[in-house]
Amino acid sequence: MPPFQLGAGCGGLSRVAAHLARTGARRALVISYNAASPIGIDENGSISQYSGADGEHHFAHTRWCSAALFSDAATALVFERDKSFEPGLGFSSRDSLDFGGDPGFSDPLIHYPGGGAAHPPRFPGSAELSAFGLNGPELTRHYSCGMMLNQETMDAHRPGFVDEVRRISTHQAGLALVEDYHRLAGLDTRKAPAHARELGNLVTSATPVLFYTDVVNGLVGTGDSVGFSGIGAGPERGAFLVRVAIPGEVTVTAPLPPVPAAAGTAGAARTADAPGAIRTTATA
């Protein structure tokens, strides 16, 4: 299958899953990354402070979030069809025209006017525009309501899916938003882990890193069903269920990613000789 770039943001993994379901591809490698530090960190390692004149950036007052909220990460997963398993479930929604029966969003939620032909890098004024500006109130509404809509949509088509899956990896937009969603949905970190406090917002990589951490800590193994639920700028959102297959030994690097809160008490840890057990090897 030829490579392509979807250019997706925080909710991108759900868009990828929906795309693969339509293409009928047998196997696909999905790579995601986020690189905020080149934009938000100056040569001294400090958070960049932009002081452009009013009006240069539509959301100048929230530009500090580029480095104070977003983090760097790169992840890769392989999606593969297996006819021996029951059909999966997933969807992807663009919320520009409709949002759960309410009016959709005319605002993209994240504003990045820099770059391109209009404001090329290193030209006068480009630095002030080359930052993510966040529409905070609309982002809060989209995440809090959208994550619940994701869960309700999945539950409507697969009643009780929360109990069916071993873990649910959700987008980590920010600590307060994640905790609020857990409260509204009646979930805790034993079912839906969180790493917003430790790692910040990894954008498209947020959910794969949660999944990876569960794998290397033995909380998820071959044959388990897991869920992914994401939401992001655009605006867009989506969720899907998949079955895990881990062929062979899992090798991890040091240092390991932080264990999500309460993962140690999730009651999901496997013994070394249990079905789907994972052996990890730390390397420098």
Coordinates of C-alpha atoms in Angstrom, one line a residue:
M1 CA 0.0 0.0 0.0
P2 CA 1.5 3.4 -0.9
P3 CA 2.4 5.8 2.0
F4 CA 0.2 8.8 2.7
Q5 CA 0.1 11.6 5.0
L6 CA -3.2 12.4 6.6
G7 CA -1.9 15.5 8.5
A8 CA -4.2 14.7 11.4
G9 CA -4.2 16.3 14.8
C10 CA -5.3 15.1 18.2
G11 CA -8.2 13.0 16.9
G12 CA -6.2 11.6 14.0
L13 CA -5.9 8.0 15.1
S14 CA -9.7 7.5 14.8
R15 CA -9.6 9.1 11.4
V16 CA -6.8 6.6 10.4
A17 CA -8.8 3.6 11.6
A18 CA -11.9 4.8 9.7
H19 CA -9.8 5.3 6.6
L20 CA -8.3 1.8 6.8
A21 CA -11.7 0.3 7.3
R22 CA -12.8 1.8 4.0
T23 CA -9.7 0.9 2.0
G24 CA -9.8 -2.8 2.8
A25 CA -6.0 -2.8 3.4
R26 CA -4.7 -6.0 4.9
R27 CA -1.9 -4.5 6.9
A28 CA -0.8 -0.9 7.5
L29 CA 1.9 0.9 9.4
V30 CA 0.7 4.1 11.1
I31 CA 3.3 6.6 12.3
S32 CA 2.4 9.7 14.4
Y33 CA 4.5 12.4 15.9
N34 CA 4.3 15.8 17.6
A35 CA 7.2 18.2 17.7
A36 CA 6.3 21.3 19.8
S37 CA 9.7 22.1 21.1
P38 CA 11.2 23.6 17.9
I39 CA 8.4 26.2 18.0
G40 CA 7.9 26.8 21.8
I41 CA 11.5 26.4 23.2
D42 CA 14.1 29.1 22.6
E43 CA 17.9 28.5 22.3
N44 CA 18.3 28.7 26.1
G45 CA 15.8 26.0 26.8
S46 CA 13.1 28.3 28.1
I47 CA 9.5 28.7 26.9
S48 CA 9.5 31.2 24.1
Q49 CA 7.8 34.5 24.8
Y50 CA 6.3 36.2 21.8
S51 CA 5.6 39.9 22.1
G52 CA 4.2 40.8 18.8
A53 CA 1.8 43.7 18.3
D54 CA -1.9 43.1 19.0
G55 CA -3.7 41.6 16.1
E56 CA -0.8 39.6 14.6
H57 CA -2.0 36.4 16.1
H58 CA -5.7 35.9 16.6
F59 CA -5.2 34.1 19.9
A60 CA -2.0 35.8 21.0
H61 CA -3.0 35.6 24.7
T62 CA -2.9 31.7 24.6
R63 CA 0.2 31.2 22.5
W64 CA 2.2 30.2 25.6
C65 CA 0.4 26.8 25.5
S66 CA 2.6 25.8 22.6
A67 CA 5.4 24.7 25.0
A68 CA 3.6 24.7 28.3
L69 CA 1.0 22.2 27.3
F70 CA 2.1 20.3 24.1
S71 CA 5.0 17.8 24.3
D72 CA 7.2 15.9 21.8
A73 CA 6.6 12.3 20.9
A74 CA 6.8 9.8 18.1
T75 CA 4.9 6.4 17.9
A76 CA 4.2 3.6 15.5
L77 CA 1.6 0.9 15.3
V78 CA 0.7 -1.8 12.9
F79 CA -3.0 -2.4 12.0
E80 CA -3.8 -5.8 10.5
R81 CA -7.0 -7.5 9.4
D82 CA -7.8 -10.9 11.0
K83 CA -10.9 -12.7 9.8
S84 CA -10.7 -15.1 12.8
F85 CA -11.9 -12.3 15.1
E86 CA -15.3 -10.8 15.2
P87 CA -15.8 -7.5 13.2
G88 CA -14.4 -4.5 15.0
L89 CA -16.2 -1.3 15.6
G90 CA -15.3 2.3 15.0
F91 CA -16.3 5.7 13.7
S92 CA -14.9 9.1 12.9
S93 CA -16.9 12.4 13.0
R94 CA -16.2 15.8 11.6
D95 CA -18.1 18.3 13.9
S96 CA -18.2 21.4 11.7
L97 CA -21.9 21.1 10.8
D98 CA -23.4 19.2 13.6
F99 CA -22.3 18.3 17.2
G100 CA -24.6 15.7 18.7
G101 CA -27.7 17.4 17.4
D102 CA -26.4 20.9 18.4
P103 CA -24.9 23.4 16.0
G104 CA -21.4 22.5 14.8
F105 CA -18.2 24.4 15.2
S106 CA -17.2 27.2 12.8
D107 CA -13.9 27.7 14.6
P108 CA -11.0 25.3 14.0
L109 CA -10.2 25.4 17.8
I110 CA -6.5 25.6 17.2
H111 CA -5.1 28.6 15.3
Y112 CA -1.7 28.3 13.6
P113 CA -1.5 31.1 11.0
G114 CA 2.3 31.0 10.5
G115 CA 4.2 29.2 7.8
G116 CA 3.3 28.6 4.1
A117 CA 3.7 31.2 1.3
A118 CA 1.9 33.9 3.3
H119 CA 4.2 33.9 6.3
P120 CA 7.4 31.8 5.5
P121 CA 9.7 30.9 8.4
R122 CA 12.5 33.5 9.3
F123 CA 10.7 36.3 7.5
P124 CA 9.6 39.4 9.5
G125 CA 6.5 38.6 11.6
S126 CA 6.6 34.9 11.0
A127 CA 7.8 34.0 14.6
E128 CA 4.8 35.7 16.1
L129 CA 2.4 33.7 14.0
S130 CA 4.2 30.4 14.2
A131 CA 2.6 29.2 17.4
F132 CA -0.6 27.4 18.3
G133 CA -3.3 29.7 19.6
L134 CA -6.0 27.9 21.6
N135 CA -9.7 28.8 21.7
G136 CA -10.0 27.7 25.3
P137 CA -13.8 27.9 25.8
E138 CA -14.6 26.1 22.6
L139 CA -11.9 23.5 23.2
T140 CA -13.4 22.8 26.6
R141 CA -16.9 22.4 25.2
H142 CA -15.7 20.1 22.4
Y143 CA -13.6 17.8 24.6
S144 CA -16.1 17.5 27.5
C145 CA -19.1 16.9 25.3
G146 CA -17.3 15.1 22.5
M147 CA -15.7 12.5 24.6
M148 CA -19.1 11.6 26.1
L149 CA -20.6 11.5 22.6
N150 CA -17.9 9.1 21.6
Q151 CA -18.7 6.8 24.5
E152 CA -22.5 7.0 23.9
T153 CA -22.1 6.3 20.1
M154 CA -19.9 3.2 20.8
D155 CA -22.3 2.0 23.5
A156 CA -25.3 2.4 21.2
H157 CA -23.7 0.0 18.7
R158 CA -21.9 -2.3 21.2
P159 CA -23.8 -2.1 24.5
G160 CA -21.5 -2.7 27.5
F161 CA -18.3 -2.2 25.4
V162 CA -16.7 -0.5 28.5
D163 CA -16.9 -3.8 30.4
E164 CA -15.9 -5.8 27.3
V165 CA -12.5 -4.0 26.7
R166 CA -9.5 -4.4 29.0
R167 CA -8.4 -0.7 28.8
I168 CA -9.5 2.4 27.0
S169 CA -6.9 4.9 25.7
T170 CA -8.3 8.4 25.6
H171 CA -6.9 11.6 24.3
Q172 CA -5.1 13.6 27.0
A173 CA -6.0 17.2 26.2
G174 CA -5.1 18.4 29.6
L175 CA -5.3 17.2 33.2
A176 CA -8.4 19.1 34.3
L177 CA -10.3 18.0 31.1
V178 CA -9.3 14.4 31.4
E179 CA -10.4 14.2 35.1
D180 CA -13.7 15.9 34.3
Y181 CA -14.4 13.4 31.5
H182 CA -13.6 10.5 33.8
R183 CA -16.1 11.9 36.4
L184 CA -18.8 12.4 33.8
A185 CA -18.3 9.0 32.2
G186 CA -18.0 7.1 35.5
L187 CA -14.5 5.8 34.5
D188 CA -11.4 5.6 36.6
T189 CA -7.7 5.0 35.7
R190 CA -8.1 1.3 36.2
K191 CA -10.1 1.3 33.0
A192 CA -9.0 4.5 31.3
P193 CA -5.4 5.5 32.2
A194 CA -4.1 9.0 32.2
H195 CA -0.7 10.6 31.6
A196 CA -1.6 14.2 31.1
R197 CA 0.1 15.1 34.4
E198 CA 3.4 13.4 33.5
L199 CA 3.6 14.0 29.7
G200 CA 1.3 16.8 28.8
N201 CA -0.6 16.7 25.5
L202 CA 1.2 14.5 22.9
V203 CA -1.5 15.2 20.3
T204 CA -2.0 12.2 17.9
S205 CA 0.6 10.2 19.9
A206 CA -1.3 10.5 23.2
T207 CA -3.4 7.3 22.9
P208 CA -0.6 5.1 21.4
V209 CA 1.7 6.1 24.3
L210 CA -1.0 5.0 26.8
F211 CA -1.4 1.7 24.9
Y212 CA 2.4 1.2 24.7
T213 CA 2.7 1.8 28.5
D214 CA 0.0 -0.7 29.2
V215 CA 1.8 -3.3 27.0
V216 CA 5.2 -2.9 28.5
N217 CA 3.8 -3.0 32.0
G218 CA 1.9 -6.3 31.3
L219 CA -1.6 -4.7 31.7
V220 CA -2.6 -5.6 28.1
G221 CA -1.6 -8.6 26.1
T222 CA -2.4 -10.8 23.1
G223 CA -6.1 -11.5 22.7
D224 CA -7.3 -8.6 24.8
S225 CA -9.8 -6.1 23.4
V226 CA -8.9 -2.5 23.8
G227 CA -10.6 0.8 23.0
F228 CA -9.3 4.1 21.7
S229 CA -11.2 7.4 21.9
G230 CA -9.9 10.7 20.6
I231 CA -10.9 14.2 19.9
G232 CA -9.1 17.2 18.4
A233 CA -9.0 20.4 16.4
G234 CA -10.6 20.6 13.1
P235 CA -12.8 19.9 15.0
E236 CA -13.1 16.1 14.8
R237 CA -13.5 13.1 17.0
G238 CA -13.9 9.3 16.9
A239 CA -13.4 6.0 18.6
F240 CA -12.7 2.3 17.8
L241 CA -12.2 -1.1 19.3
V242 CA -9.5 -3.5 18.3
R243 CA -8.0 -6.9 19.4
V244 CA -4.4 -6.9 20.5
A245 CA -1.7 -9.2 18.9
I246 CA 1.8 -9.1 20.1
P247 CA 4.1 -11.4 18.1
G248 CA 7.1 -12.3 20.2
E249 CA 9.1 -10.4 22.8
V250 CA 8.5 -6.7 23.5
T251 CA 11.7 -4.7 23.8
V252 CA 11.5 -1.3 25.5
T253 CA 13.9 1.5 25.9
A254 CA 15.1 3.2 29.1
P255 CA 13.8 5.3 30.7
L256 CA 10.3 3.8 30.5
P257 CA 7.3 6.1 30.1
P258 CA 5.7 6.9 33.4
V259 CA 3.1 4.4 34.6
P260 CA -0.3 6.0 34.4
A261 CA -2.0 6.7 37.7
A262 CA -3.4 3.6 39.5
A263 CA -2.1 1.3 36.8
G264 CA -0.4 -0.8 39.5
T265 CA -3.8 -1.4 41.1
A266 CA -5.7 -2.1 37.9
G267 CA -5.9 -5.8 38.7
A268 CA -4.8 -6.5 35.1
A269 CA -1.1 -7.5 35.6
R270 CA -0.2 -10.9 34.2
T271 CA 2.1 -13.5 35.6
A272 CA 5.0 -14.6 33.5
D273 CA 3.4 -17.8 32.4
A274 CA -0.1 -16.4 31.8
P275 CA -1.7 -16.4 28.3
G276 CA -0.5 -13.3 26.5
A277 CA 2.3 -12.7 29.0
I278 CA 4.8 -10.1 27.9
R279 CA 8.5 -10.2 28.6
T280 CA 10.2 -6.8 28.4
T281 CA 13.9 -6.1 28.0
A282 CA 15.2 -2.6 28.9
T283 CA 18.0 -1.3 26.7
A284 CA 20.0 1.9 26.9

